[in-house]
Coordinates of C-alpha atoms and ligand atoms in Angstrom, one line a residue:
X1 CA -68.4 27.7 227.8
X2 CA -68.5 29.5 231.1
X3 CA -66.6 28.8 233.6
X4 CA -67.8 28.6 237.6
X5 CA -64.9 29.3 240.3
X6 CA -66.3 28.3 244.0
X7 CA -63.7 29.8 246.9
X8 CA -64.6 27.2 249.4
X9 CA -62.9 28.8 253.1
X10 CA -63.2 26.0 255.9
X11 CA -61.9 26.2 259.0
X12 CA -58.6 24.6 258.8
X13 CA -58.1 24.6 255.1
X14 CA -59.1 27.1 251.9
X15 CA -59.7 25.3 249.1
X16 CA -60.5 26.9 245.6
X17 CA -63.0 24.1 242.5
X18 CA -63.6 25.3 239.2
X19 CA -66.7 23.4 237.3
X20 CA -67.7 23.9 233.8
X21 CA -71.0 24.7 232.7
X22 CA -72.4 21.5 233.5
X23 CA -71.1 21.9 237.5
X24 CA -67.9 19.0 236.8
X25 CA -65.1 19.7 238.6
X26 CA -62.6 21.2 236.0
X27 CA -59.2 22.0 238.7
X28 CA -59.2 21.9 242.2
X29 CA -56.1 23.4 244.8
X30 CA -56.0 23.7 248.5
X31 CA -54.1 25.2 250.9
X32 CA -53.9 24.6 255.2
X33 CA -53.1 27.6 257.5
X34 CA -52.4 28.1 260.5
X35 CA -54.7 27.1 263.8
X36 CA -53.9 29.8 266.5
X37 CA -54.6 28.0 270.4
X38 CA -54.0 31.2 272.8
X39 CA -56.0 29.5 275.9
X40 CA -57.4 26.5 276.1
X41 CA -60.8 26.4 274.1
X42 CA -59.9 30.1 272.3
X43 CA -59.2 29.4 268.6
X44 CA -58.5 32.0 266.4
X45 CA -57.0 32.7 262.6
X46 CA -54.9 35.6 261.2
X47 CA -57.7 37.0 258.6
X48 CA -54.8 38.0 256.5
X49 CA -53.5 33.9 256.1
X50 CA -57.4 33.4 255.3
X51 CA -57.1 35.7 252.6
X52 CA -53.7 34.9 251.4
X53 CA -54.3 31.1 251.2
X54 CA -57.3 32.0 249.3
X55 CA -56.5 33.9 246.6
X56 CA -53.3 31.3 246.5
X57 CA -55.6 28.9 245.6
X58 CA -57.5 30.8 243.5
X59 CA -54.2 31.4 241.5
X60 CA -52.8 27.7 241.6
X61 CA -56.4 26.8 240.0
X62 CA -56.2 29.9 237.4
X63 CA -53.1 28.7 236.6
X64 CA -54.5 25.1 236.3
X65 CA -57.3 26.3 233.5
X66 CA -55.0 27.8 231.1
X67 CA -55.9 28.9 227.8
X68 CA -59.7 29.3 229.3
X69 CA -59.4 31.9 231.6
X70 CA -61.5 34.5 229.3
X71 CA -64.4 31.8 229.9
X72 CA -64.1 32.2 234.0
X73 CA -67.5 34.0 234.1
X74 CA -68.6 33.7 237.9
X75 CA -67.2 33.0 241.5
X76 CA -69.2 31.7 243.9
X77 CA -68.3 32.1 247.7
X78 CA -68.6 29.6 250.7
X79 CA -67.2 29.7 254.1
X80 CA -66.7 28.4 257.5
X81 CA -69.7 30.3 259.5
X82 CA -69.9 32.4 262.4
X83 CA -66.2 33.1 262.4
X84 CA -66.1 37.1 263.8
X85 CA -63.6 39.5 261.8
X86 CA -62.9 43.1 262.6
X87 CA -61.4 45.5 260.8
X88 CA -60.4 49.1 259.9
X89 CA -62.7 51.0 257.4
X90 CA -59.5 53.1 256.6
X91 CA -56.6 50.5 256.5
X92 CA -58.1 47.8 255.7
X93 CA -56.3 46.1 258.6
X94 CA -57.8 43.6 260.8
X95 CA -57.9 45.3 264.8
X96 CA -57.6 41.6 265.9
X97 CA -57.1 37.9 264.7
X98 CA -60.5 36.2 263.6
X99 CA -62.3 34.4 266.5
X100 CA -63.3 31.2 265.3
X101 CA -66.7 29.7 265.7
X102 CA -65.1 27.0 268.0
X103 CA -63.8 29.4 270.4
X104 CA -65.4 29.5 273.8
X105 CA -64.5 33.0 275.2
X106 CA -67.7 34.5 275.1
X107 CA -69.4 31.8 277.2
X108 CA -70.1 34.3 280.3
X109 CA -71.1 36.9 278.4
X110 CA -74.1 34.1 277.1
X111 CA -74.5 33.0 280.6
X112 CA -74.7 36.8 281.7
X113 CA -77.7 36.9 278.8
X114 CA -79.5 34.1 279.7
X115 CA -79.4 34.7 283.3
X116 CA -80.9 37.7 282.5
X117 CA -84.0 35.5 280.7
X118 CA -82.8 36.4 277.5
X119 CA -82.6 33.2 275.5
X120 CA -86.3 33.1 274.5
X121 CA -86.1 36.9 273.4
X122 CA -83.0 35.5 271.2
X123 CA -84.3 32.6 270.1
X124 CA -87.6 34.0 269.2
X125 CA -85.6 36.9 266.4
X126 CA -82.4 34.9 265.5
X127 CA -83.5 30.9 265.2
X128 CA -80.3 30.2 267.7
X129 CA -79.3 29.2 271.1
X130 CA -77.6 31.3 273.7
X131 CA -73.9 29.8 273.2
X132 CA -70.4 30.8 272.3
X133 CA -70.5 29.5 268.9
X134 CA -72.2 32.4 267.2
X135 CA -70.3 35.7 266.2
X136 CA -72.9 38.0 268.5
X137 CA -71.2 37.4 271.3
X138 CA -67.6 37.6 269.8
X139 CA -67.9 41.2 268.7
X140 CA -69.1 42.1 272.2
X141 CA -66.5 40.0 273.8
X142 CA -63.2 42.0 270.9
X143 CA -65.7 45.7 272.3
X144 CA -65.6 44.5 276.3
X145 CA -61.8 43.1 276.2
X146 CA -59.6 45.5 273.4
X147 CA -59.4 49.5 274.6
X148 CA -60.8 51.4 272.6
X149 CA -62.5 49.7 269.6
X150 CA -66.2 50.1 271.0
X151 CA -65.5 54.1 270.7
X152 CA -63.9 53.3 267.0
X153 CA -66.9 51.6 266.1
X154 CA -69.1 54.3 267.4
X155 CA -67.3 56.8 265.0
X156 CA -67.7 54.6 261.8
X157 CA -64.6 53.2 261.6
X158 CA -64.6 49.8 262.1
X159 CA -66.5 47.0 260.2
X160 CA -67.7 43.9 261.1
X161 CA -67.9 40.8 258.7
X162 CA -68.2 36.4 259.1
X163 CA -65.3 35.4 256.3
X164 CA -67.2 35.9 253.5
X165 CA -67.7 39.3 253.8
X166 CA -64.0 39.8 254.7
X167 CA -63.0 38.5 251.3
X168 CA -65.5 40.4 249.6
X169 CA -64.2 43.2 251.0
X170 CA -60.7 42.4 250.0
X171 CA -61.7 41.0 246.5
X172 CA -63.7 44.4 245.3
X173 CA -61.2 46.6 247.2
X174 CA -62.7 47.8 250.1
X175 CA -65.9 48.6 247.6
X176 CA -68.6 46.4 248.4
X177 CA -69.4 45.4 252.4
X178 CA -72.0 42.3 252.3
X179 CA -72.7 39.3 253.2
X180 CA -75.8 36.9 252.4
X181 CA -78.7 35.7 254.3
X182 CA -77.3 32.0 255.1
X183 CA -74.1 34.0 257.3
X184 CA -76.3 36.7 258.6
X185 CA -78.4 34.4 260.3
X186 CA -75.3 32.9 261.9
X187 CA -74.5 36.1 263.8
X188 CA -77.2 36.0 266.7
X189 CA -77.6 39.6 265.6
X190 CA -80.2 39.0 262.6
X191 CA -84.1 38.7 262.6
X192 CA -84.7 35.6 260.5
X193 CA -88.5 36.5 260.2
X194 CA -88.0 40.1 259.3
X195 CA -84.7 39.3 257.4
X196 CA -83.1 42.2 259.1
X197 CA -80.4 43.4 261.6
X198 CA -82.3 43.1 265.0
X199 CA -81.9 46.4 266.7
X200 CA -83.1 45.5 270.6
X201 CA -80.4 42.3 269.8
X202 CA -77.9 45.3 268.8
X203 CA -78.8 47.3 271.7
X204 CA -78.6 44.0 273.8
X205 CA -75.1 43.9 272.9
X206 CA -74.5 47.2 272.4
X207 CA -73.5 46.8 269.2
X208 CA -73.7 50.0 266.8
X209 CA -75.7 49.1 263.2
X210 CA -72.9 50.8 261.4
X211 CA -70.3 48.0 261.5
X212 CA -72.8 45.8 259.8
X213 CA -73.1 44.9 256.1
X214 CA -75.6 44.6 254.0
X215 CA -77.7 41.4 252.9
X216 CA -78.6 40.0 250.3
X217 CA -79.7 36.6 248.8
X218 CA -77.6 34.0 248.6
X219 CA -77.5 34.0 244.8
X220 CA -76.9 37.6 243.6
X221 CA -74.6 40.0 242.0
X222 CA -72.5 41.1 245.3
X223 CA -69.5 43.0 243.3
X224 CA -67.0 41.8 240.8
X225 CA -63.4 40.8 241.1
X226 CA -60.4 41.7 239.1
X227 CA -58.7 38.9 237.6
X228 CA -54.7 39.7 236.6
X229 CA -54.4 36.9 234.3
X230 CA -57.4 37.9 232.2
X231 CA -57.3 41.5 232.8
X232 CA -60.5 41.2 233.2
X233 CA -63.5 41.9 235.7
X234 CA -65.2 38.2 237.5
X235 CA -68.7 39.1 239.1
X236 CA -69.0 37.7 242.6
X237 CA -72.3 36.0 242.2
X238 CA -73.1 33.7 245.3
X239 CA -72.1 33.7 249.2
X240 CA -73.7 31.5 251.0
X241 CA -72.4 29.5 254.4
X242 CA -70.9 26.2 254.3
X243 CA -73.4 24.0 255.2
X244 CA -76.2 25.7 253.5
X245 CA -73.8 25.8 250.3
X246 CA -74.1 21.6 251.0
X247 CA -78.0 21.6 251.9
X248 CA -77.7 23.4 248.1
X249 CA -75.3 21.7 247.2
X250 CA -77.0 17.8 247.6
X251 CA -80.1 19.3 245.5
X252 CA -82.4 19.4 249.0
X253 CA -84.3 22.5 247.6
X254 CA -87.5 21.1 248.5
X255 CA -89.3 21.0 252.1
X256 CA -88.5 17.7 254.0
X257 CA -85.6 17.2 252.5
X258 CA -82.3 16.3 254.5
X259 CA -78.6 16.1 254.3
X260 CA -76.0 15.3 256.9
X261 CA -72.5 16.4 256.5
X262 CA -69.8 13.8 258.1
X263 CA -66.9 15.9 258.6
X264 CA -64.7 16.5 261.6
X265 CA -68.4 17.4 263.5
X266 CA -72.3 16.2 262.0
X267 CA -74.1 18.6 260.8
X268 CA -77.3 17.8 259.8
X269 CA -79.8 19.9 257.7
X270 CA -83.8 20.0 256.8
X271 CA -84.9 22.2 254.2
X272 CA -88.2 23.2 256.6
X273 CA -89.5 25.4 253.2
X274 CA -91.0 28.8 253.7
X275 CA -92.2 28.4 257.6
X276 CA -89.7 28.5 259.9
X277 CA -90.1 26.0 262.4
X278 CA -89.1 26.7 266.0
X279 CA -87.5 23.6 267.8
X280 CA -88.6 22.0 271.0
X281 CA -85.6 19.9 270.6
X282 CA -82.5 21.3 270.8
X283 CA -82.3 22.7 267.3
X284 CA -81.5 25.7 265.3
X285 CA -83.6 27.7 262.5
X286 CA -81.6 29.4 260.2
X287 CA -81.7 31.0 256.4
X288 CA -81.2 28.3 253.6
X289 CA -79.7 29.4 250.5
X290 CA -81.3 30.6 247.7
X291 CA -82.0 33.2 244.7
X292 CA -84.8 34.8 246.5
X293 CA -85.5 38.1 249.1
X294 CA -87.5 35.5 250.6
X295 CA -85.5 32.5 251.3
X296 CA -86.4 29.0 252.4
X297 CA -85.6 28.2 256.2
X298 CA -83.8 25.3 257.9
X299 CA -83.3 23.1 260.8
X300 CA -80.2 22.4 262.1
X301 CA -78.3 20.2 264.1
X302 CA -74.5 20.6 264.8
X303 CA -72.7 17.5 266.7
X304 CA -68.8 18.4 267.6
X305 CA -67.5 15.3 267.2
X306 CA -68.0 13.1 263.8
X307 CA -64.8 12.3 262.3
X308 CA -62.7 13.9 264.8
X309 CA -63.6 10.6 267.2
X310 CA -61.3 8.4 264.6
X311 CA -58.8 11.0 264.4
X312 CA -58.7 10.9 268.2
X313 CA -58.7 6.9 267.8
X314 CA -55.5 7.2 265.0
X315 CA -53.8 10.3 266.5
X316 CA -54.0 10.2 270.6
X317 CA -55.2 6.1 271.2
X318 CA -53.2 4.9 267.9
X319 CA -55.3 2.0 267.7
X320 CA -55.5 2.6 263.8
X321 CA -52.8 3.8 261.1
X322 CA -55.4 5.1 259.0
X323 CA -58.9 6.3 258.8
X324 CA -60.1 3.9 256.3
X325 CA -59.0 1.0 258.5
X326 CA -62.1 1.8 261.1
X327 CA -64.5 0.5 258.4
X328 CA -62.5 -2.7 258.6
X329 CA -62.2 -3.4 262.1
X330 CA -65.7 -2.6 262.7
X331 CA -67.1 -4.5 260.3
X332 CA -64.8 -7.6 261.3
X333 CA -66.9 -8.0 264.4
X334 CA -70.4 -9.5 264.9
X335 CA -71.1 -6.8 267.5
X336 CA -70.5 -3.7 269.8
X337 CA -70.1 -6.3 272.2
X338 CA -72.1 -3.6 274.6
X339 CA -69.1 -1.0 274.7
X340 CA -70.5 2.6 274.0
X341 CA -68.7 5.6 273.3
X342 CA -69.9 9.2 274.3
X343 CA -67.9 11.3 272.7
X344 CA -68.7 14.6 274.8
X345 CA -65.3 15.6 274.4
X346 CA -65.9 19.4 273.8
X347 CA -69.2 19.1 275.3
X348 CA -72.2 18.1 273.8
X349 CA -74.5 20.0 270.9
X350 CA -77.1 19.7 269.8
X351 CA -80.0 18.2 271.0
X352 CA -78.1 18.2 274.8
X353 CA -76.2 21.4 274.5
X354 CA -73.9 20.5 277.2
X355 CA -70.9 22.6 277.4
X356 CA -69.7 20.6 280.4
X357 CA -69.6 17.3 279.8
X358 CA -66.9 14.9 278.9
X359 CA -66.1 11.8 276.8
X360 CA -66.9 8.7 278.6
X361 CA -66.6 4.7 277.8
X362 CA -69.2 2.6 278.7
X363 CA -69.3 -1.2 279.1
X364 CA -66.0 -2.8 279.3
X365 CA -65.2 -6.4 280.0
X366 CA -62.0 -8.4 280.1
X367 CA -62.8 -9.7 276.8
X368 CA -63.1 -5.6 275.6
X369 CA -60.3 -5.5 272.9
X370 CA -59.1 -1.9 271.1
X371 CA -61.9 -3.6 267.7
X372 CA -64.2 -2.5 270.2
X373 CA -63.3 0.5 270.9
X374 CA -62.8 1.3 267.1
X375 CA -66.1 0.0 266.4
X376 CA -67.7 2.5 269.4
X377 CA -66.5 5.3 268.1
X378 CA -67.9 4.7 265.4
X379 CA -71.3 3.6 266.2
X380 CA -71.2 7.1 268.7
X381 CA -70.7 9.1 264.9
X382 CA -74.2 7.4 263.8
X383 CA -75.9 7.9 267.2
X384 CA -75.1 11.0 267.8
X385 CA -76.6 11.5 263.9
X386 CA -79.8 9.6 265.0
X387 CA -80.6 11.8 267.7
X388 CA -80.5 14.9 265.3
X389 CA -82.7 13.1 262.7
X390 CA -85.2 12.1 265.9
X391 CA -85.3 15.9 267.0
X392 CA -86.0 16.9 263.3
X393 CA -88.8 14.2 263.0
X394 CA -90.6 15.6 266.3
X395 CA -90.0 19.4 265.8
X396 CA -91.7 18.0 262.2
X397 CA -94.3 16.3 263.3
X398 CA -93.6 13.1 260.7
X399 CA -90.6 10.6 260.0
X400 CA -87.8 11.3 257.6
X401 CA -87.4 8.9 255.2
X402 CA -84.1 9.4 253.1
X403 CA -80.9 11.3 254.0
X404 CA -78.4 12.8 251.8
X405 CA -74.5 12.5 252.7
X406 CA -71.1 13.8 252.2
X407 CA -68.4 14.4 253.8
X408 CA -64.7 12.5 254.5
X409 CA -66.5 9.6 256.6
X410 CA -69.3 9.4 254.5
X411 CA -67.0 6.6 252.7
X412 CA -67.1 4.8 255.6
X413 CA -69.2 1.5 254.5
X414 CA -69.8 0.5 257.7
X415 CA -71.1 3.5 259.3
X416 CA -73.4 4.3 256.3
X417 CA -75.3 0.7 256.6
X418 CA -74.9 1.1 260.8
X419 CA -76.5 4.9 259.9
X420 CA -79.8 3.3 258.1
X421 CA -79.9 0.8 260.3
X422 CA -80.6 2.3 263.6
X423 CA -82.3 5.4 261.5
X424 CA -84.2 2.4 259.4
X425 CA -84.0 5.2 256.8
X426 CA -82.4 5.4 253.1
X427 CA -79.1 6.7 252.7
X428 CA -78.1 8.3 249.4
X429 CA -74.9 8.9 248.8
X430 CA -73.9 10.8 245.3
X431 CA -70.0 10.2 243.7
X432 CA -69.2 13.7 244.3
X433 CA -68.4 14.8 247.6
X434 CA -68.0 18.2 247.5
X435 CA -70.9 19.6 247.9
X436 CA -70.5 22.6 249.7
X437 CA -68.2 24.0 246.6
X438 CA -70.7 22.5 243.7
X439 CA -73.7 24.7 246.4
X440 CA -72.3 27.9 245.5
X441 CA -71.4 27.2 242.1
X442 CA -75.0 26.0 241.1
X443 CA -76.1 29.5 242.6
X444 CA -73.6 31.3 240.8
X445 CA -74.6 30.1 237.6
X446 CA -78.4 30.1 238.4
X447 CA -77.7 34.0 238.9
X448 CA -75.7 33.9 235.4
X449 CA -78.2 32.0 233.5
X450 CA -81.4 32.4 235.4
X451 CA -83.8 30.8 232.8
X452 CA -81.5 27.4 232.2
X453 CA -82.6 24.2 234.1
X454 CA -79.4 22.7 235.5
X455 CA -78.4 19.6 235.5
X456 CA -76.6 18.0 238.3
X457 CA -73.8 16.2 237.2
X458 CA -73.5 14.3 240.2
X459 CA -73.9 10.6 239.8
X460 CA -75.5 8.4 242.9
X461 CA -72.5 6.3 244.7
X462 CA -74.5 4.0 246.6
X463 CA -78.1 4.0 248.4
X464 CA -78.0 1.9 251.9
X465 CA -81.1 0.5 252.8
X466 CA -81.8 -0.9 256.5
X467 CA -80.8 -4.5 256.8
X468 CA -81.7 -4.5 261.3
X469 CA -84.9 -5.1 262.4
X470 CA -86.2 -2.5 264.5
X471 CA -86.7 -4.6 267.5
X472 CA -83.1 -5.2 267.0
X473 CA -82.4 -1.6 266.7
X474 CA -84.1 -0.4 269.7
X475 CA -82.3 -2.6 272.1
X476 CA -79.4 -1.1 270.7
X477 CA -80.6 2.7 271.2
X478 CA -81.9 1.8 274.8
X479 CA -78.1 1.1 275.9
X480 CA -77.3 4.4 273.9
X481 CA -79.8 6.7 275.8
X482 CA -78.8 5.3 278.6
X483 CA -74.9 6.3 277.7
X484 CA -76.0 9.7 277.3
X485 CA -77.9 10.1 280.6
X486 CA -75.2 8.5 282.3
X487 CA -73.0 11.4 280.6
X488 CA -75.3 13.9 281.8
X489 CA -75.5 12.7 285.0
X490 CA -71.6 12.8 285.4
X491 CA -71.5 16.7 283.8
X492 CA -73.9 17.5 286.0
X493 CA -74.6 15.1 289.3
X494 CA -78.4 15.3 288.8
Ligands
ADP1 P1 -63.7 18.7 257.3 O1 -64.2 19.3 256.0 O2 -64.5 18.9 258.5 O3 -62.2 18.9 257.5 P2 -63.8 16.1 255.8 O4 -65.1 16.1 255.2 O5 -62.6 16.4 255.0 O6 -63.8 17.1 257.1 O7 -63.7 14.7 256.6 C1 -62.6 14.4 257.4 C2 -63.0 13.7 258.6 O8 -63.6 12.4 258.2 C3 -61.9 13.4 259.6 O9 -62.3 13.7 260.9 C4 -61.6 11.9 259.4 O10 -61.2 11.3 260.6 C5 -62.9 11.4 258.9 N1 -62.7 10.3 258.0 C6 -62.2 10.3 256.8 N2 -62.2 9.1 256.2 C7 -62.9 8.3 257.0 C8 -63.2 6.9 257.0 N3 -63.0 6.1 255.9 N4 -63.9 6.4 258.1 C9 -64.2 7.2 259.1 N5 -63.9 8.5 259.2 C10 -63.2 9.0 258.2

């Protein structure tokens, strides 16, 4: 019975799942590493600890399947996206730590671009906005700031890589340099209509084409890895971003279809099907994953802050022990009792794209207790969620009617029914959370066993259903809107 491995790399964590042929979780490990602050709003990782705490977890979970190793038949990566590596050809060494996809440094260098009235031009080719979260701009930031490595890469021997191509790299020793559609079109450097490198983009940047892998579907044979413990060769047979591994993942292979991810941020995705649709509303096109040369497209929203507001509550405020507790302190009251939370506390994405703004609180009384606050931070989670789903539905053209969901606050009772009531949308929420791993193992065996239908194993947790009525719910969103202007206004004084 073959087995599936799925290396899932997030951005504080690497975790390594191994499902069976019928995608059940078999053995699981997981490892944190280290977050590296330089500056305030620069985030970086040492690519060597991402690769270390990998293939630790790979072991711990090898070590976990004894006696069925000779059955590991496939490995499937996923990763955190847009997270810029550089490296020597030659070495193998990395010329400088990984700049993470929250990092900020190359903000000037995107203001520089759109001043120049680029943004159109880039999101015309590439699907994205003009912001420091895609790699693009990191490599021209590492070629501007580091002496040198522009000239290096000019003479072949550098090479450029998101993480999954970094631990490709490393896993085929140094033979294979790829990555997969769903990163590529991460970078801000790849035409998502012709599905290739964008050379004015490159020229743009003055980036040099060689330093660039090459892509391929999400679901293909990218190289093989040799496994000590069964002396034996695993083929590398997905890559595919993380939240297009969980758009995969939750089954939305169909066009309509939508899952939101509630992890430290929201991020929401529409399967848009072959068309890619170009937002009007603060939204991103980008690759979905897939077997194909032609794959599907997408529509995606990213909000900052999701979870991360109750760890702020627990960690900073301390007004819970607990995440869990939130659920139970929001549902003990009848009401917001009008306090509203914008939680702009990295600025705002989409639909606003406000790098400026700031967290604010809005309408306190003297009978505001710390419930409410609990409660607001909450409610902002689902908000900020129902603006994304309200820019989908108009860049659409129709309503949504059902959402997928995973991630940590997805167990969060009273934010699911809050969710379907202000979206007055189903919910569906399956037993088995981790979707972004069980994404790239369902490709992996698809490209094993092309002609098999596969069968979820994922059971269905719980459906919420709205319980509001809408005239109810639109009071509510009024005082919301009215929040985020407010915001605005304060970010911006107009
Ligand atoms: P990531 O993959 O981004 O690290 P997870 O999917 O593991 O995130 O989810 C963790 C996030 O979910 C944290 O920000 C945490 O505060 C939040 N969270 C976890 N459990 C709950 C809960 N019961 N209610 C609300 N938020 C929760």
């Amino acid at each position: 019975m073959p087995i599936i491995i799925s290396l899932d790399q997030g951005t504080t964590s690497s975790r390594t799942i191994a499902f069976n042929e019928k995608l059940q979780q078999l053995a699981i490990a997981q490892q944190e590493f280290t977050q590296i602050f330089p500056k305030p709003g620069w985030v970086e990782h040492d690519p060597n600890e991402i690769l270390s705490s990998q293939l630790k977890t790979l072991e711990l979970v090898i070590e976990q399947l004894e006696g069925q190793v000779d059955e590991l038949a496939g490995i499937g990566i996923t990763n955190q996206r847009e997270t810029t590596i550089l490296w020597d050809r030659n070495t193998g060494e990395p010329v400088y730590n990984a700049i993470v996809w929250q990092c900020r440094r190359s903000m000037t260098i995107c203001d520089e671009l759109k001043e120049a009235g680029l943004e159109q031009t880039f999101k015309q080719k590439t699907g994205l906005v003009l912001d420091a979260y895609f790699s693009g701009t990191k490599v021209k930031w590492l070629f501007d700031h580091v002496e040198g490595l522009r000239e290096r890469a000019i003479a072949g021997d550098l090479l450029f890589g998101t993480v999954d191509t970094w631990l490709l790299w490393k896993m085929t020793q140094g033979k294979v340099h790829a990555t997969d559609f769903t990163n590529a079109s991460r970078t801000l450097l790849f035409n998502i209509h012709t599905k290739e490198w964008d050379r004015e983009i490159l020229e743009l940047l003055e980036i040099p084409i060689s330093i660039l892998p090459a892509v391929h579907p999400s679901g293909y044979r990218f190289g093989e890895y040799f496994c000590k413990k069964s002396k034996k060769e695993i083929p590398i047979l997905a890559i595919a971003g993380d939240q297009q591994a969980a758009l995969y993942g939750q089954h939305c292979w169909e066009k309509g279809q939508v899952k939101n991810t509630y992890g430290t941020g929201c991020f929401m995705l529409m399967n848009t099907g072959d068309e890619p649709i170009q937002s009007n509303h603060g939204l991103l096109t980008t690759l979905a994953a897939g077997s194909s040369a032609q794959p599907q497209f997408a529509l995606e929203g990213a909000v900052f802050m999701g979870g991360a507001i109750i760890q702020w509550l627990r960690d900073e405020l301390q007004l819970i022990d607990h995440a869990a507790e939130s659920e139970i302190i929001a549902m003990g009251l009848s009401n917001n009792g009008g306090v509203y939370m914008v939680p702009a506390f990295v600025g705002l994405g989409s639909p606003y794209w406000d790098m400026q703004a700031r967290a604010t609180i809005f309408g306190m009384t003297r009978g505001t207790h710390d419930t409410h606050l609990v409660r607001a931070g909450l409610e902002a989670i689902a908000y900020q969620s129902y603006d994304l789903l309200k820019a989908m539905e108009e860049d659409l053209g129709e309503a949504i009617q059902q959402m997928k969901v995973d991630g940590g606050a997805a167990a969060n009772q009273f934010l699911m029914q809050f969710q379907s009531d202000i979206m007055q949308s189903k919910i569906v929420k399956s037993k088995y959370l981790e979707t972004t791993a069980l994404g790239v193992a369902t490709l992996a065996l698809q490209v094993l066993a092309p002609d098999e239908h596969i069968d979820l194993a994922t059971t269905l947790d719980r459906v919420y259903e709205p319980q509001v009525e809408k005239a109810e719910v639109n009071e509510l969103l009024a005082e919301w809107k009215r929040a985020i202007k407010a915001t605005l206004y304060w970010s911006h004084d107009s």
